[in-house]
Short mmCIF file of C-alpha atoms in Angstrom, two decimals:
data_model
loop_
_atom_site.label_atom_id
_atom_site.label_comp_id
_atom_site.label_asym_id
_atom_site.label_seq_id
_atom_site.Cartn_x
_atom_site.Cartn_y
_atom_site.Cartn_z
CA UNK A 20 108.51 101.81 99.47
CA UNK A 21 106.96 105.16 98.73
CA UNK A 22 109.26 108.07 99.23
CA UNK A 23 107.64 111.48 99.60
CA UNK A 24 109.41 114.90 99.41
CA UNK A 25 107.97 118.23 99.76
CA UNK A 26 109.44 121.55 98.21
CA UNK A 27 108.42 124.74 99.88
CA UNK A 28 108.94 127.83 97.77
CA UNK A 29 108.14 131.49 98.31
CA UNK A 30 106.12 133.17 95.57
CA UNK A 31 106.66 136.57 94.06
CA UNK A 32 103.14 137.79 93.42
CA UNK A 33 102.57 140.78 91.03
CA UNK A 34 101.40 143.66 93.19
CA UNK A 35 98.01 143.89 91.29
CA UNK A 36 97.17 140.26 91.77
CA UNK A 37 97.43 139.70 95.45
CA UNK A 38 93.77 140.51 95.88
CA UNK A 39 92.86 137.81 93.49
CA UNK A 40 94.52 135.20 95.46
CA UNK A 41 93.04 136.41 98.71
CA UNK A 42 89.60 136.31 97.14
CA UNK A 43 90.14 132.98 95.78
CA UNK A 44 91.12 131.62 99.17
CA UNK A 45 88.08 133.22 100.72
CA UNK A 46 85.79 131.44 98.16
CA UNK A 47 87.79 128.19 98.48
CA UNK A 48 86.93 128.17 102.31
CA UNK A 49 83.47 128.99 101.49
CA UNK A 50 83.07 126.01 99.31
CA UNK A 51 84.84 123.73 101.80
CA UNK A 52 82.62 124.95 104.64
CA UNK A 53 79.44 124.63 102.51
CA UNK A 54 80.44 120.96 101.70
CA UNK A 55 81.19 120.24 105.37
CA UNK A 56 77.64 121.58 106.22
CA UNK A 57 76.14 119.42 103.61
CA UNK A 58 78.07 116.26 104.57
CA UNK A 59 77.43 116.66 108.27
CA UNK A 60 74.52 115.49 110.51
CA UNK A 61 74.15 116.06 114.13
CA UNK A 62 71.77 113.19 114.54
CA UNK A 63 73.71 110.14 113.64
CA UNK A 64 77.05 109.32 112.01
CA UNK A 65 75.18 107.04 109.60
CA UNK A 66 73.51 110.14 108.14
CA UNK A 67 76.82 111.84 107.32
CA UNK A 68 78.18 111.92 103.78
CA UNK A 69 81.51 110.28 103.44
CA UNK A 70 81.59 109.60 99.65
CA UNK A 71 83.24 112.27 97.62
CA UNK A 72 81.09 111.46 94.54
CA UNK A 73 77.85 111.97 96.43
CA UNK A 74 78.89 115.36 97.77
CA UNK A 75 80.43 116.47 94.39
CA UNK A 76 77.24 115.55 92.50
CA UNK A 77 75.05 117.39 94.99
CA UNK A 78 77.05 120.57 95.34
CA UNK A 79 79.33 121.12 92.33
CA UNK A 80 76.87 122.98 90.19
CA UNK A 81 75.67 125.23 93.01
CA UNK A 82 79.11 126.09 94.16
CA UNK A 83 80.18 126.90 90.61
CA UNK A 84 77.30 129.41 90.47
CA UNK A 85 77.97 130.77 93.85
CA UNK A 86 81.73 131.35 93.31
CA UNK A 87 84.07 132.48 90.57
CA UNK A 88 86.48 129.47 91.25
CA UNK A 89 87.53 127.26 88.47
CA UNK A 90 86.07 123.62 88.45
CA UNK A 91 89.23 122.04 89.84
CA UNK A 92 89.36 124.37 92.87
CA UNK A 93 85.66 123.62 93.59
CA UNK A 94 86.29 119.96 93.42
CA UNK A 95 89.36 120.17 95.64
CA UNK A 96 87.36 122.06 98.27
CA UNK A 97 84.76 119.53 98.30
CA UNK A 98 87.18 116.71 98.59
CA UNK A 99 88.79 118.39 101.68
CA UNK A 100 85.40 118.66 103.38
CA UNK A 101 84.60 114.93 102.64
CA UNK A 102 87.90 113.85 103.93
CA UNK A 103 87.45 115.94 107.21
CA UNK A 104 83.90 114.49 107.62
CA UNK A 105 85.17 110.95 107.12
CA UNK A 106 87.74 111.41 109.89
CA UNK A 107 85.09 112.92 112.25
CA UNK A 108 82.79 110.01 111.53
CA UNK A 109 85.31 107.39 112.50
CA UNK A 110 85.97 109.20 115.79
CA UNK A 111 82.24 109.40 116.35
CA UNK A 112 81.83 105.63 115.87
CA UNK A 113 84.34 105.20 118.72
CA UNK A 114 82.18 107.31 121.07
CA UNK A 115 84.28 110.39 120.91
CA UNK A 116 82.83 113.90 120.99
CA UNK A 117 83.01 115.48 117.56
CA UNK A 118 81.44 118.37 115.64
CA UNK A 119 80.96 119.53 112.13
CA UNK A 120 84.50 120.32 110.56
CA UNK A 121 85.08 124.08 110.14
CA UNK A 122 87.80 125.52 107.90
CA UNK A 123 89.38 128.87 108.90
CA UNK A 124 93.09 128.55 107.92
CA UNK A 125 94.12 130.47 104.78
CA UNK A 126 95.06 127.76 102.30
CA UNK A 127 93.98 126.39 98.91
CA UNK A 128 94.73 123.01 97.35
CA UNK A 129 95.84 122.83 93.70
CA UNK A 130 96.02 119.81 91.43
CA UNK A 131 97.87 119.44 88.15
CA UNK A 132 95.33 121.31 86.12
CA UNK A 133 94.90 124.29 88.32
CA UNK A 134 98.69 124.76 88.94
CA UNK A 135 101.06 124.66 86.02
CA UNK A 136 104.73 124.53 86.74
CA UNK A 137 107.72 126.04 84.83
CA UNK A 138 111.35 126.04 85.77
CA UNK A 139 111.22 129.40 87.70
CA UNK A 140 107.52 130.09 88.02
CA UNK A 141 104.12 128.67 88.49
CA UNK A 142 100.72 129.47 86.80
CA UNK A 143 97.86 129.42 89.36
CA UNK A 144 94.07 129.54 88.74
CA UNK A 145 92.20 132.31 90.59
CA UNK A 146 88.77 133.92 90.58
CA UNK A 147 90.07 136.38 87.95
CA UNK A 148 91.96 134.19 85.53
CA UNK A 149 95.44 132.81 86.00
CA UNK A 150 98.34 134.52 87.63
CA UNK A 151 101.94 133.71 86.91
CA UNK A 152 104.15 133.84 90.07
CA UNK A 153 107.94 133.65 90.02
CA UNK A 154 109.73 131.65 92.64
CA UNK A 155 112.22 133.09 95.17
CA UNK A 156 114.51 130.16 95.27
CA UNK A 157 117.83 129.76 97.40
CA UNK A 158 121.01 130.55 95.65
CA UNK A 159 122.40 127.09 96.44
CA UNK A 160 121.74 124.56 93.61
CA UNK A 161 120.11 122.12 93.28
CA UNK A 162 117.18 123.57 95.32
CA UNK A 163 114.45 121.15 96.67
CA UNK A 164 112.22 122.41 93.83
CA UNK A 165 114.82 121.38 91.23
CA UNK A 166 115.48 118.05 93.08
CA UNK A 167 111.80 116.95 93.36
CA UNK A 168 109.36 118.93 91.27
CA UNK A 169 111.51 119.22 88.17
CA UNK A 170 112.93 115.68 88.59
CA UNK A 171 111.67 112.90 86.35
CA UNK A 172 112.07 110.52 89.29
CA UNK A 173 109.43 112.12 91.33
CA UNK A 174 105.69 112.59 90.43
CA UNK A 175 103.48 115.35 91.45
CA UNK A 176 100.94 114.61 94.13
CA UNK A 177 99.37 117.90 95.38
CA UNK A 178 100.31 121.40 96.19
CA UNK A 179 98.92 123.83 98.90
CA UNK A 180 99.08 127.62 98.74
CA UNK A 181 99.41 129.27 102.09
CA UNK A 182 99.65 132.96 103.15
CA UNK A 183 101.96 134.23 105.97
CA UNK A 184 100.10 137.23 107.29
CA UNK A 185 103.04 138.27 109.54
CA UNK A 186 105.38 138.92 106.60
CA UNK A 187 102.57 139.35 104.01
CA UNK A 188 104.15 136.51 101.93
CA UNK A 189 102.76 133.60 99.94
CA UNK A 190 104.28 130.19 100.13
CA UNK A 191 103.66 127.14 97.80
CA UNK A 192 104.16 123.62 99.33
CA UNK A 193 104.58 121.03 96.66
CA UNK A 194 104.31 117.42 97.51
CA UNK A 195 105.93 114.80 95.27
CA UNK A 196 106.54 111.03 95.49
CA UNK A 197 108.54 108.17 93.93
CA UNK A 198 108.77 104.48 94.73
CA UNK A 199 112.11 103.21 96.12
CA UNK A 200 112.64 99.51 96.42
CA UNK A 201 115.80 100.18 98.57
CA UNK A 202 114.03 102.20 101.17
CA UNK A 203 115.62 103.66 104.33
CA UNK A 204 116.28 100.39 106.14
CA UNK A 205 112.61 99.49 106.38
CA UNK A 206 112.23 97.04 103.55
CA UNK A 207 110.27 94.45 105.39
CA UNK A 208 107.55 92.56 103.54
CA UNK A 209 104.44 94.13 105.19
CA UNK A 210 100.91 93.35 104.39
CA UNK A 211 98.16 95.94 104.63
CA UNK A 212 95.24 94.62 106.64
CA UNK A 213 91.83 96.35 106.96
CA UNK A 214 90.92 95.67 110.64
CA UNK A 215 88.17 98.20 111.04
CA UNK A 216 90.02 99.35 114.36
CA UNK A 217 91.22 102.75 115.28
CA UNK A 218 94.56 103.53 113.63
CA UNK A 219 97.26 105.84 114.96
CA UNK A 220 100.40 107.51 113.52
CA UNK A 221 103.31 107.47 115.76
CA UNK A 222 105.72 110.48 115.61
CA UNK A 223 109.30 110.52 117.09
CA UNK A 224 111.08 113.88 117.39
CA UNK A 225 114.85 114.24 117.17
CA UNK A 226 117.86 116.33 116.19
CA UNK A 227 119.14 114.65 113.00
CA UNK A 228 115.60 113.96 111.85
CA UNK A 229 113.21 116.51 113.06
CA UNK A 230 110.33 114.17 112.96
CA UNK A 231 109.82 110.56 111.82
CA UNK A 232 106.52 108.84 111.45
CA UNK A 233 105.60 105.19 112.05
CA UNK A 234 105.00 104.97 108.39
CA UNK A 235 108.63 105.51 107.60
CA UNK A 236 108.44 109.11 106.49
CA UNK A 237 111.36 111.38 107.55
CA UNK A 238 111.43 115.06 107.98
CA UNK A 239 115.17 115.76 108.08
CA UNK A 240 116.67 118.61 110.20
CA UNK A 241 119.60 119.36 108.00
CA UNK A 242 117.79 122.23 106.09
CA UNK A 243 116.37 123.67 109.31
CA UNK A 244 119.88 123.52 111.11
CA UNK A 245 121.57 125.10 108.09
CA UNK A 246 119.35 128.17 108.03
CA UNK A 247 119.55 128.57 111.79
CA UNK A 248 123.27 128.58 111.53
CA UNK A 249 123.08 131.23 108.85
CA UNK A 250 120.89 133.52 110.85
CA UNK A 251 123.32 133.11 113.91
CA UNK A 252 126.24 133.94 111.64
CA UNK A 253 124.58 137.13 110.35
CA UNK A 254 123.59 137.96 113.85
CA UNK A 255 127.29 137.76 115.02
CA UNK A 256 128.40 139.98 112.23
CA UNK A 257 125.88 142.58 112.96
CA UNK A 258 126.58 142.49 116.69
CA UNK A 259 130.28 143.10 116.13
CA UNK A 260 129.55 146.28 114.14
CA UNK A 261 127.92 147.99 117.11
CA UNK A 262 126.38 150.79 115.00
CA UNK A 263 122.77 152.12 115.24
CA UNK A 264 122.28 150.86 111.64
CA UNK A 265 123.42 147.38 112.65
CA UNK A 266 121.24 147.35 115.61
CA UNK A 267 118.18 148.17 113.45
CA UNK A 268 119.19 145.56 110.95
CA UNK A 269 119.61 143.03 113.85
CA UNK A 270 116.00 143.63 114.86
CA UNK A 271 114.69 143.17 111.33
CA UNK A 272 116.80 139.94 111.07
CA UNK A 273 115.20 138.67 114.30
CA UNK A 274 111.67 139.24 112.86
CA UNK A 275 112.62 137.52 109.52
CA UNK A 276 114.20 134.50 111.41
CA UNK A 277 111.05 134.07 113.66
CA UNK A 278 108.83 134.22 110.63
CA UNK A 279 110.97 131.70 108.74
CA UNK A 280 111.07 129.27 111.64
CA UNK A 281 107.28 129.40 112.12
CA UNK A 282 106.67 128.93 108.44
CA UNK A 283 109.19 125.97 108.32
CA UNK A 284 107.34 124.19 111.19
CA UNK A 285 103.97 125.01 109.75
CA UNK A 286 105.04 123.19 106.69
CA UNK A 287 106.10 120.06 108.53
CA UNK A 288 102.97 120.16 110.68
CA UNK A 289 100.81 120.15 107.49
CA UNK A 290 102.74 117.28 106.13
CA UNK A 291 102.31 115.26 109.23
CA UNK A 292 98.56 115.76 109.29
CA UNK A 293 98.38 114.97 105.55
CA UNK A 294 100.46 111.77 106.24
CA UNK A 295 97.76 110.69 108.87
CA UNK A 296 94.89 111.48 106.65
CA UNK A 297 96.26 109.68 103.52
CA UNK A 298 97.04 106.67 105.72
CA UNK A 299 93.47 106.59 107.16
CA UNK A 300 94.79 107.30 110.76
CA UNK A 301 92.41 108.53 113.37
CA UNK A 302 94.95 109.89 115.82
CA UNK A 303 98.55 111.27 115.73
CA UNK A 304 100.54 110.30 118.83
CA UNK A 305 103.63 112.25 119.95
CA UNK A 306 105.92 111.64 122.96
CA UNK A 307 105.27 113.90 126.02
CA UNK A 308 107.51 116.77 125.77
CA UNK A 309 107.69 117.63 129.47
CA UNK A 310 111.27 116.62 130.04
CA UNK A 311 112.63 116.65 126.52
CA UNK A 312 115.55 118.81 127.43
CA UNK A 313 116.91 116.19 129.73
CA UNK A 314 116.08 113.37 127.25
CA UNK A 315 117.85 115.05 124.35
CA UNK A 316 120.85 117.01 125.95
CA UNK A 317 122.33 117.35 122.44
CA UNK A 318 119.36 119.44 121.35
CA UNK A 319 119.81 123.22 121.05
CA UNK A 320 117.27 125.81 121.96
CA UNK A 321 116.01 126.05 118.36
CA UNK A 322 115.28 122.21 118.40
CA UNK A 323 113.14 122.40 121.69
CA UNK A 324 111.39 125.49 120.23
CA UNK A 325 110.66 123.47 117.11
CA UNK A 326 109.48 120.34 118.88
CA UNK A 327 107.00 122.33 121.12
CA UNK A 328 105.67 124.45 118.12
CA UNK A 329 105.41 121.41 115.89
CA UNK A 330 103.12 119.65 118.46
CA UNK A 331 101.10 122.77 118.93
CA UNK A 332 100.51 123.38 115.18
CA UNK A 333 99.62 119.70 114.60
CA UNK A 334 97.36 119.68 117.67
CA UNK A 335 95.13 122.63 116.10
CA UNK A 336 95.47 121.65 112.48
CA UNK A 337 94.68 118.00 112.65
CA UNK A 338 91.07 118.23 114.00
CA UNK A 339 90.15 120.23 110.83
CA UNK A 340 91.01 117.05 109.01
CA UNK A 341 89.11 114.84 111.51
CA UNK A 342 92.29 113.65 113.34
CA UNK A 343 92.85 113.90 117.06
CA UNK A 344 96.35 114.26 118.76
CA UNK A 345 97.59 112.52 121.85
CA UNK A 346 100.83 112.15 123.83
CA UNK A 347 102.39 109.23 125.57
CA UNK A 348 105.14 108.78 128.12
CA UNK A 349 108.47 108.60 126.20
CA UNK A 350 110.32 106.27 128.66
CA UNK A 351 112.52 103.83 126.78
CA UNK A 352 110.97 104.25 123.34
CA UNK A 353 114.40 104.68 121.83
CA UNK A 354 115.78 101.54 123.51
CA UNK A 355 112.91 99.17 123.08
CA UNK A 356 112.64 96.79 120.19
CA UNK A 357 109.48 97.52 118.20
CA UNK A 358 109.01 94.17 116.86
CA UNK A 359 105.64 93.09 118.58
CA UNK A 360 107.07 89.49 119.09
CA UNK A 361 110.15 90.83 120.94
CA UNK A 362 109.98 94.15 122.83
CA UNK A 363 113.47 93.76 124.42
CA UNK A 364 114.70 96.84 126.06
CA UNK A 365 118.25 97.82 126.65
CA UNK A 366 120.53 100.74 126.46
CA UNK A 367 122.84 99.00 124.03
CA UNK A 368 120.05 98.41 121.47
CA UNK A 369 120.63 102.03 120.15
CA UNK A 370 123.76 103.46 118.75
CA UNK A 371 123.19 107.04 117.37
CA UNK A 372 120.96 106.77 114.46
CA UNK A 373 121.18 102.98 114.28
CA UNK A 374 119.04 100.54 116.22
CA UNK A 375 119.94 96.89 116.56
CA UNK A 376 118.11 94.63 119.05
CA UNK A 377 120.58 92.68 121.23
CA UNK A 378 118.04 89.89 121.49
CA UNK A 379 116.40 89.35 118.20
CA UNK A 380 118.81 91.19 115.90
CA UNK A 381 116.17 93.47 114.38
CA UNK A 382 118.04 96.38 112.61
CA UNK A 383 116.38 99.60 111.65
CA UNK A 384 116.73 103.36 111.73
CA UNK A 385 116.57 104.38 115.45
CA UNK A 386 114.10 107.15 114.97
CA UNK A 387 111.70 105.02 112.94
CA UNK A 388 111.93 102.33 115.67
CA UNK A 389 111.08 104.99 118.14
CA UNK A 390 108.09 106.23 116.16
CA UNK A 391 106.59 102.80 115.97
CA UNK A 392 107.14 102.34 119.80
CA UNK A 393 105.33 105.66 120.51
CA UNK A 394 102.34 104.40 118.42
CA UNK A 395 102.50 100.92 120.02
CA UNK A 396 102.65 102.42 123.58
CA UNK A 397 99.42 104.24 122.90
CA UNK A 398 97.93 101.16 121.46
CA UNK A 399 98.69 99.04 124.41
CA UNK A 400 97.50 101.76 126.76
CA UNK A 401 94.13 101.86 125.07
CA UNK A 402 93.76 98.14 124.83
CA UNK A 403 94.54 97.73 128.50
CA UNK A 404 91.91 100.20 129.31
CA UNK A 405 89.45 98.28 127.11
CA UNK A 406 90.26 95.04 128.90
CA UNK A 407 89.89 96.73 132.31
CA UNK A 408 86.45 98.04 131.57
CA UNK A 409 85.00 96.44 128.51
CA UNK A 410 81.59 97.77 129.03
CA UNK A 411 82.46 101.33 130.02
CA UNK A 412 81.07 102.71 126.86
CA UNK A 413 83.73 105.49 126.84
CA UNK A 414 84.60 104.95 123.16
CA UNK A 415 87.80 102.85 123.72
CA UNK A 416 88.55 100.40 120.78
CA UNK A 417 91.34 98.21 119.75
CA UNK A 418 94.13 100.26 118.16
CA UNK A 419 96.44 99.57 115.26
CA UNK A 420 99.65 101.48 114.54
CA UNK A 421 100.08 102.40 110.91
CA UNK A 422 103.52 101.39 109.50
CA UNK A 423 104.99 101.22 106.06
CA UNK A 424 102.47 99.41 103.95
CA UNK A 425 100.53 97.81 106.89
CA UNK A 426 99.60 97.98 110.54
CA UNK A 427 100.69 96.62 113.88
CA UNK A 428 98.69 96.20 117.01
CA UNK A 429 99.66 96.48 120.69
CA UNK A 430 99.42 92.77 121.50
CA UNK A 431 102.89 91.35 121.57
CA UNK A 432 101.61 87.84 120.65
CA UNK A 433 99.36 88.95 117.77
CA UNK A 434 101.39 90.98 115.11
CA UNK A 435 99.18 92.04 112.19
CA UNK A 436 101.99 92.74 109.67
CA UNK A 437 105.34 91.15 109.24
CA UNK A 438 107.84 93.63 110.78
#
């Protein structure tokens, strides 16, 4: 199976080059919005442009003349607009209300040619030539950057430059991948089937794994918990001093911690949206967070905060990429067997991070099982509505759940992929 890892690094930008990055981002968003305007049609989805080559051939020369961006950055901006338009068109076909994609968030996408990596720095293309930015890496080794970006086992996929206006800091999020035949317990032989139906990505939230997708991607909570503990340790030390200087330092620490937590969850949210887009999902489905404190008594305040912020960030980021966000009731999603030919529900099915169905014997990571169940619950809900009112014209359509290498649908007697 494909294993993806993202290394997030803070960049140390030379003081005289920050304006170059801000101007580059402004022009990148200009290109993306110009491309979205070209691709979009208010009259019919059949008139929208969803082919990257068509948009690139029509816009590339003009956008190069209109901006000072390099060729690769212009092409990445066009590609972002085409992907967003394609997602909106799929939702339009299902009768949903959609509009022309609009890009407002400060971000730029870099490929291998516009970003050159070295051990402790990266060279980035800007509107005013290249700028070399050193990394501010944690003292602990190996860092995620060393483990994934510099590793021969992983290959570079893409990278996104983002700006945190709160702390006036730049962050680079570098996505890598490798292929692992062992996997994470999800080594079933699954076949990808193009059904033409709506496809959803189920997301399970937890403590050990902050988030797990129905495609089998894990966002571990270890690093998040580690830094929360470090902040708490530093906070206790300052509180014990009791001096005015310590009080002032405590306030600064609180602001840094809040900014760090927001940036961390922003990164995970971006990766979840990208996971949905790359797997051609129309919707991202979360569990309803209303009573999550009662369902996860082991979760601490910062976990609950992270869950709510993660949903909020995905909810406003996803529509920019043509993906909608929904919630479903979470009842028994962690105890139910996600095999579509089983569905047996029992408390004894789950033991910590391990799931083993007492009826059919299906064994898998418990959070991955929960993520599939969340997607399947939404699929069954939509298909029940479709059967109840097949001529309602409200845009309901059969729904598939994207899993590792294939799809499942909500009909227990009709599995699409071996699972």
